[in-house]
Amino acid sequence: MESILRLYAISKNFHEETSETQAIADINFIVRDGELLSIVGPSGCGKSTLLSIISGLIPPSSGEVRLLKQPVTMGYMLQRDHLFPWRTILQNACLGLEIQKKRTPANLRYVETLLSQYGLGEFKNHYPSQLSGGMRQRAALIRTLAVKPDILLLDEPFSALDYQTRLQVADEIASIIRREQKTAVFVTHDISEAVAISDRVVVLSKRPSRVAAIHNIQLPAGVKPREAPEFRNYFNLIWKELDIHD
Amino acid sequence: MTNVSPEHLEYLKKRRRRAWMVKAGQWLILFVFFGIWELAAAAQLIDPFIFSQPSRMWKAMIAMAMDGSLFTHISVTLGEAILGFVLSAILGTLAAVLLWWNPFLRKTLNPYLVVLNSLPKTALAPIIIVWIGNNVRAVIVTAILTSIVVTILTALTGFIEVSEDKIKLVETFGGSKRQVLTKVVLPASAPALVNAMEINIGLSFVGVIVGELLTAKAGLGYLIVYGSQIFKMDWVMLSVILLSLLAALLYQVIVALEKRWIQK
Ligand SMILES: Nc1ncnc2c1ncn2[C@@H]1O[C@H](COP(=O)(O)OP(=O)(O)OP(=O)(O)O)[C@@H](O)[C@H]1O
Ligand SMILES: [Mg+2]
């Protein structure tokens, strides 16, 4: 697979009145076109910061994010759905299009297609409070997909859900991303989630973070990922790597 | 709503009865109050010349309605209050937007806003009259001055409390600061803005009456001063009651607008 994005020696320090925090020490890796890449790491190691740097919302202290294909657009999905309560699901899904002044009839049709394809067609005129947690998360994903980004950046998108819903929604969202043939960088601190849904897993050390390991996940086809025997092996491996650095 | 259980019907009935009782109690207080007032004055327990009397107020109102002066006074006061309210709502919201937009300005002006907020603005009314003159404009400026600071502060607090993450969401789509304002900050602050308007309308009234007490040639505030000077207590009391009715009416209008504006 071709590479789409490359991180060169990224570091990030935060300055506050009384302290300086070195969040990221030195991070290098590539993201391949069309893959689902997970980033796992201990709490507070700089995962969200790294995503913000990739998206260009904040600059790194040093290093560089290099886009290897032009033009590359990114869509960012935050930890909580942040659907606006004063907008219907359809209006929420169109937020990005409105902001980028791309709310054309064709794009509107695309959003409607996504909504009905992913089970929200009947709910497009409902308000977010009338939807379940999983449905809201899907609506948030569609809001991100609506602007047709090449790369999706997802920051713990399931952490607000309860465990049962979470398993289901994680698989759902992963299959949507694959079906829409997107590249995705997915941050989580749930190892099993990362192993179950991604092609590769990047393990970060604790703060100031570096890349501790990168795993190619290969699970047998035809079995549910979480039930494959290899799943346990990956899980234990990554768990140990995280533990050593804790 | 197909199968309503008898228990639920009983519950609804109880609820309705209780609501009815509350309403009845509210009206009763009004009737008893005016009844005692009327009777006490009729029995000469209180001097109707000083305390007035509901029936005399009624007569005064009819007389004033006949010659039209009643409607002049009401419309003058109402017009001034609405104008003061609308101007202070618009200017106050604009000022709050400006302060939200520019944190440097906000931090610099903060102590002044805090002091202005606790200052009884009606104390400024005489100064306004000296500066602007003995006219309606002075009344309106007093109304604006009385209500604008708290409007600014309430709206600004609402703006600032909008969650960082919602703002970040707009930024992830490449949104500008202007879009952050229109797509998130303003709609998310709708409850705060409505709250600001509720406070604003009451204070605009205070400003208008204070202004009228000092300068006006018409309006309910003027009627109160003039009536008390010539010992027409019927006019004074009538004006106070009309004022309460106007204030209640305007408040209801705001509440109705609020219901239409924020359906959720
Ligand atoms: N704007 C900021 N100013 C100062 N310090 C910050 C800022 N943002 C993050 N940090 C610090 O940088 C470190 C990394 O934060 P970050 O949110 O990226 O971690 P994370 O891996 O996403 O954590 P979590 O697992 O809790 O989501 C933390 O110690 C945090 O306190
Ligand atoms: Mg985080």
XYZ file of N, CA, C and O in Angstrom, chain A residues 16-119:
416
model
N 2.952 26.558 30.402
C 1.997 27.243 31.267
C 2.781 28.123 32.213
O 4.006 28.049 32.268
N 2.046 28.917 32.972
C 2.720 29.901 33.810
C 3.738 29.254 34.749
O 4.861 29.712 34.888
N 3.304 28.158 35.381
C 4.161 27.576 36.410
C 4.910 26.341 35.939
O 5.730 25.810 36.671
N 4.620 25.855 34.736
C 5.260 24.598 34.351
C 5.374 24.467 32.842
O 4.703 25.175 32.090
N 6.244 23.539 32.462
C 6.340 23.186 31.063
C 6.144 21.680 30.991
O 6.775 20.939 31.739
N 5.222 21.237 30.140
C 4.970 19.805 30.018
C 5.520 19.329 28.700
O 5.157 19.859 27.645
N 6.388 18.309 28.778
C 6.828 17.706 27.535
C 5.868 16.563 27.244
O 5.895 15.521 27.914
N 4.964 16.766 26.315
C 3.933 15.762 26.056
C 4.445 14.703 25.090
O 4.337 13.516 25.340
N 5.018 15.149 23.985
C 5.487 14.205 22.962
C 6.979 14.424 22.762
O 7.419 15.555 22.555
N 7.762 13.327 22.856
C 9.216 13.473 22.755
C 9.677 13.349 21.309
O 10.337 14.234 20.784
N 9.277 12.258 20.648
C 9.825 12.003 19.323
C 8.994 10.919 18.668
O 9.102 9.751 19.038
N 8.164 11.291 17.748
C 7.287 10.297 17.128
C 7.460 10.288 15.619
O 7.414 11.319 14.959
N 7.725 9.069 15.112
C 7.837 8.850 13.672
C 6.968 7.675 13.284
O 7.034 6.633 13.934
N 6.118 7.831 12.317
C 5.503 6.670 11.661
C 4.818 7.134 10.392
O 4.679 8.327 10.146
N 4.444 6.159 9.569
C 3.732 6.514 8.352
C 2.307 5.982 8.431
O 2.023 5.057 9.188
N 1.437 6.620 7.697
C 0.067 6.131 7.566
C -0.108 5.737 6.116
O 0.230 6.503 5.211
N -0.610 4.499 5.906
C -0.762 4.032 4.530
C -2.156 4.328 4.008
O -3.116 4.352 4.759
N -2.211 4.512 2.726
C -3.486 4.844 2.083
C -4.472 3.694 2.269
O -4.187 2.560 1.939
N -5.626 3.998 2.824
C -6.688 3.004 2.947
C -6.617 2.125 4.178
O -7.452 1.248 4.359
N -5.646 2.345 5.046
C -5.587 1.484 6.231
C -6.329 2.100 7.406
O -6.614 3.301 7.432
N -6.618 1.230 8.391
C -7.186 1.706 9.640
C -6.091 1.520 10.694
O -5.752 0.400 11.056
N -5.501 2.627 11.096
C -4.363 2.592 12.004
C -4.820 3.037 13.395
O -5.436 4.091 13.534
N -4.502 2.203 14.398
C -4.860 2.604 15.757
C -3.647 3.097 16.500
O -2.530 2.632 16.256
N -3.885 4.053 17.396
C -2.829 4.499 18.300
C -3.282 4.190 19.712
O -4.342 4.666 20.140
N -2.532 3.349 20.433
C -2.852 3.118 21.839
C -1.708 3.645 22.686
O -0.562 3.731 22.233
N -2.043 4.003 23.904
C -0.997 4.517 24.784
C -1.617 4.838 26.118
O -2.838 5.011 26.214
N -0.783 4.921 27.157
C -1.317 5.213 28.483
C -2.003 6.576 28.519
O -1.727 7.451 27.695
N -2.855 6.734 29.504
C -3.616 7.974 29.634
C -2.667 9.168 29.790
O -1.689 9.107 30.518
N -2.938 10.219 29.064
C -2.148 11.441 29.198
C -0.834 11.424 28.444
O 0.012 12.293 28.640
N -0.621 10.428 27.547
C 0.672 10.340 26.878
C 0.725 11.235 25.644
O 1.762 11.336 24.998
N -0.380 11.871 25.300
C -0.317 12.814 24.179
C -1.013 12.333 22.920
O -0.743 12.834 21.833
N -1.939 11.386 23.054
C -2.625 10.852 21.869
C -3.497 11.923 21.210
O -3.441 12.119 19.999
N -4.287 12.611 22.041
C -5.151 13.659 21.471
C -4.306 14.771 20.862
O -4.621 15.295 19.790
N -3.231 15.112 21.564
C -2.335 16.149 21.062
C -1.794 15.758 19.690
O -1.760 16.581 18.768
N -1.412 14.476 19.559
C -0.856 14.004 18.298
C -1.879 14.148 17.159
O -1.549 14.611 16.065
N -3.131 13.782 17.446
C -4.167 13.924 16.415
C -4.350 15.388 16.022
O -4.486 15.715 14.844
N -4.363 16.271 17.027
C -4.522 17.695 16.722
C -3.371 18.191 15.862
O -3.557 19.042 14.992
N -2.161 17.659 16.115
C -1.007 18.058 15.300
C -1.180 17.553 13.873
O -0.966 18.290 12.904
N -1.611 16.288 13.739
C -1.805 15.737 12.395
C -2.834 16.565 11.623
O -2.665 16.877 10.446
N -3.903 16.950 12.326
C -4.978 17.675 11.638
C -4.591 19.110 11.320
O -5.272 19.778 10.548
N -3.517 19.596 11.959
C -3.100 20.968 11.710
C -3.756 21.975 12.649
O -3.552 23.175 12.509
N -4.556 21.489 13.625
C -5.179 22.424 14.571
C -4.152 23.081 15.473
O -4.297 24.231 15.858
N -3.125 22.312 15.883
C -2.034 22.929 16.643
C -0.699 22.557 15.992
O -0.586 21.482 15.405
N 0.286 23.452 16.070
C 1.578 23.154 15.447
C 2.445 22.311 16.388
O 2.340 22.447 17.604
N 3.320 21.429 15.850
C 4.258 20.718 16.719
C 5.361 21.665 17.172
O 5.582 22.699 16.550
N 6.041 21.332 18.300
C 7.185 22.157 18.720
C 8.336 21.966 17.763
O 9.061 22.892 17.445
N 8.515 20.721 17.315
C 9.475 20.490 16.245
C 9.016 19.277 15.462
O 8.126 18.550 15.891
N 9.636 19.048 14.316
C 9.214 17.942 13.472
C 8.215 18.389 12.432
O 7.891 19.577 12.345
N 7.709 17.438 11.691
C 6.886 17.810 10.545
C 5.885 16.709 10.209
O 6.186 15.529 10.315
N 4.701 17.134 9.815
C 3.709 16.203 9.273
C 3.729 16.390 7.776
O 3.444 17.475 7.286
N 4.118 15.345 7.058
C 4.220 15.519 5.602
C 3.121 14.732 4.898
O 2.938 13.544 5.152
N 2.392 15.433 4.057
C 1.356 14.763 3.268
C 2.002 14.257 1.996
O 2.668 15.006 1.283
N 1.820 12.972 1.698
C 2.524 12.395 0.568
C 1.676 12.364 -0.693
O 2.119 11.948 -1.739
N 0.404 12.717 -0.559
C -0.438 12.859 -1.747
C -1.064 14.235 -1.657
O -1.323 14.735 -0.590
N -1.311 14.838 -2.786
C -1.936 16.157 -2.767
C -3.179 16.139 -3.628
O -3.153 15.538 -4.698
N -4.232 16.777 -3.286
C -4.449 17.332 -1.970
C -5.041 16.273 -1.044
O -5.752 15.398 -1.496
N -4.727 16.376 0.229
C -5.305 15.462 1.210
C -6.177 16.273 2.167
O -5.718 17.267 2.717
N -7.423 15.873 2.330
C -8.270 16.566 3.297
C -8.523 15.638 4.483
O -8.538 14.426 4.339
N -8.699 16.258 5.650
C -8.875 15.452 6.846
C -10.191 15.747 7.531
O -10.690 16.866 7.521
N -10.746 14.708 8.132
C -11.948 14.865 8.948
C -11.629 14.407 10.360
O -10.948 13.406 10.547
N -12.085 15.167 11.327
C -11.689 14.925 12.715
C -12.932 14.579 13.508
O -13.914 15.310 13.500
N -12.901 13.449 14.186
C -14.047 13.088 15.016
C -13.615 13.090 16.475
O -12.671 12.410 16.856
N -14.297 13.887 17.278
C -13.864 14.089 18.662
C -14.445 13.013 19.579
O -15.314 12.238 19.204
N -13.910 13.044 20.797
C -14.247 12.053 21.808
C -15.757 11.929 22.063
O -16.275 10.844 22.226
N -16.441 13.064 22.146
C -17.896 13.012 22.316
C -18.539 13.445 21.010
O -17.892 14.086 20.197
N -19.809 13.080 20.831
C -20.403 13.351 19.521
C -20.604 14.852 19.262
O -20.513 15.308 18.148
N -20.857 15.637 20.346
C -21.064 17.079 20.201
C -22.069 17.427 19.121
O -21.904 18.395 18.388
N -23.103 16.606 18.987
C -24.197 17.003 18.102
C -24.861 18.209 18.756
O -25.020 18.247 19.975
N -25.234 19.193 17.961
C -25.840 20.383 18.542
C -27.320 20.123 18.823
O -28.057 19.732 17.920
N -27.742 20.347 20.057
C -29.133 20.018 20.419
C -30.164 20.859 19.669
O -31.316 20.469 19.592
N -29.738 22.012 19.138
C -30.707 22.868 18.454
C -30.817 22.541 16.964
O -31.553 23.179 16.235
N -30.070 21.539 16.511
C -30.147 21.143 15.107
C -30.684 19.719 15.004
O -30.388 18.883 15.857
N -31.406 19.439 13.924
C -31.844 18.066 13.690
C -30.634 17.247 13.254
O -29.561 17.792 12.987
N -30.839 15.921 13.164
C -29.738 15.048 12.765
C -29.218 15.438 11.383
O -28.011 15.549 11.170
N -30.142 15.693 10.455
C -29.714 16.091 9.118
C -28.935 17.407 9.158
O -27.864 17.532 8.551
N -29.451 18.384 9.909
C -28.757 19.678 10.001
C -27.393 19.514 10.667
O -26.418 20.153 10.263
N -27.316 18.638 11.680
C -26.029 18.364 12.308
C -25.064 17.748 11.309
O -23.896 18.134 11.245
N -25.578 16.802 10.530
C -24.714 16.107 9.580
C -24.188 17.071 8.512
O -23.145 16.837 7.919
N -24.920 18.154 8.292
C -24.513 19.123 7.263
C -23.627 20.242 7.803
O -23.249 21.144 7.051
N -23.303 20.208 9.111
C -22.546 21.311 9.705
C -21.244 21.598 8.956
O -20.953 22.734 8.589
N -20.461 20.525 8.708
C -19.182 20.701 8.027
C -19.360 21.268 6.633
O -18.611 22.145 6.194
N -20.377 20.784 5.929
C -20.649 21.287 4.575
C -20.974 22.772 4.614
O -20.511 23.546 3.777
N -21.800 23.179 5.617
C -22.149 24.598 5.737
C -20.906 25.438 5.984
O -20.707 26.479 5.360
N -20.066 24.958 6.918
C -18.891 25.733 7.274
C -17.962 25.883 6.067
O -17.409 26.943 5.822
N -17.840 24.796 5.304
C -16.942 24.858 4.148
C -17.660 25.369 2.900
O -17.120 25.301 1.799
N -18.909 25.849 3.096
C -19.709 26.404 2.005
C -19.807 25.428 0.838
O -19.617 25.776 -0.323
N -20.095 24.162 1.181
C -20.221 23.136 0.156
C -21.578 22.460 0.227
O -21.726 21.308 -0.124
N -22.581 23.195 0.744
C -23.890 22.572 0.910
C -24.653 22.580 -0.402
O -25.680 23.226 -0.555
N -24.158 21.839 -1.360
C -24.798 21.766 -2.678
C -25.848 20.656 -2.661
O -25.803 19.776 -1.805
N -26.779 20.684 -3.623
C -27.782 19.607 -3.687
C -27.126 18.230 -3.779
O -27.593 17.280 -3.154
N -26.042 18.134 -4.531
C -25.385 16.833 -4.680
C -24.826 16.351 -3.344
O -25.009 15.192 -2.955
N -24.170 17.257 -2.610
C -23.612 16.866 -1.318
C -24.714 16.547 -0.312
O -24.566 15.662 0.528
N -25.810 17.293 -0.408
C -26.939 17.049 0.475
C -27.495 15.645 0.228
O -27.813 14.911 1.166
N -27.569 15.281 -1.054
C -28.040 13.930 -1.390
C -27.088 12.882 -0.826
O -27.515 11.854 -0.314
N -25.784 13.171 -0.905
C -24.788 12.245 -0.376
C -25.014 12.022 1.123
O -25.004 10.886 1.612
N -25.251 13.116 1.854
C -25.496 12.996 3.298
C -26.758 12.167 3.550
O -26.776 11.275 4.399
N -27.800 12.447 2.784
C -29.049 11.699 2.968
C -28.829 10.207 2.695
O -29.380 9.358 3.380
N -28.019 9.924 1.667
C -27.715 8.527 1.361
C -26.992 7.874 2.527
O -27.343 6.774 2.959
N -25.966 8.575 3.041
C -25.220 8.023 4.178
C -26.164 7.763 5.350
O -26.112 6.701 5.973
N -27.034 8.741 5.621
C -27.943 8.598 6.761
C -28.828 7.367 6.598
O -28.969 6.569 7.526
N -29.402 7.200 5.403
C -30.316 6.065 5.280
C -29.536 4.759 5.204
O -29.969 3.738 5.727
N -28.340 4.813 4.593
C -27.512 3.615 4.518
C -27.138 3.110 5.912
O -27.058 1.920 6.147
N -26.891 4.039 6.814
C -26.441 3.622 8.136
C -27.538 3.776 9.183
O -27.280 4.099 10.345
N -28.764 3.553 8.747
C -29.859 3.374 9.692
C -30.370 4.633 10.365
O -31.000 4.551 11.417
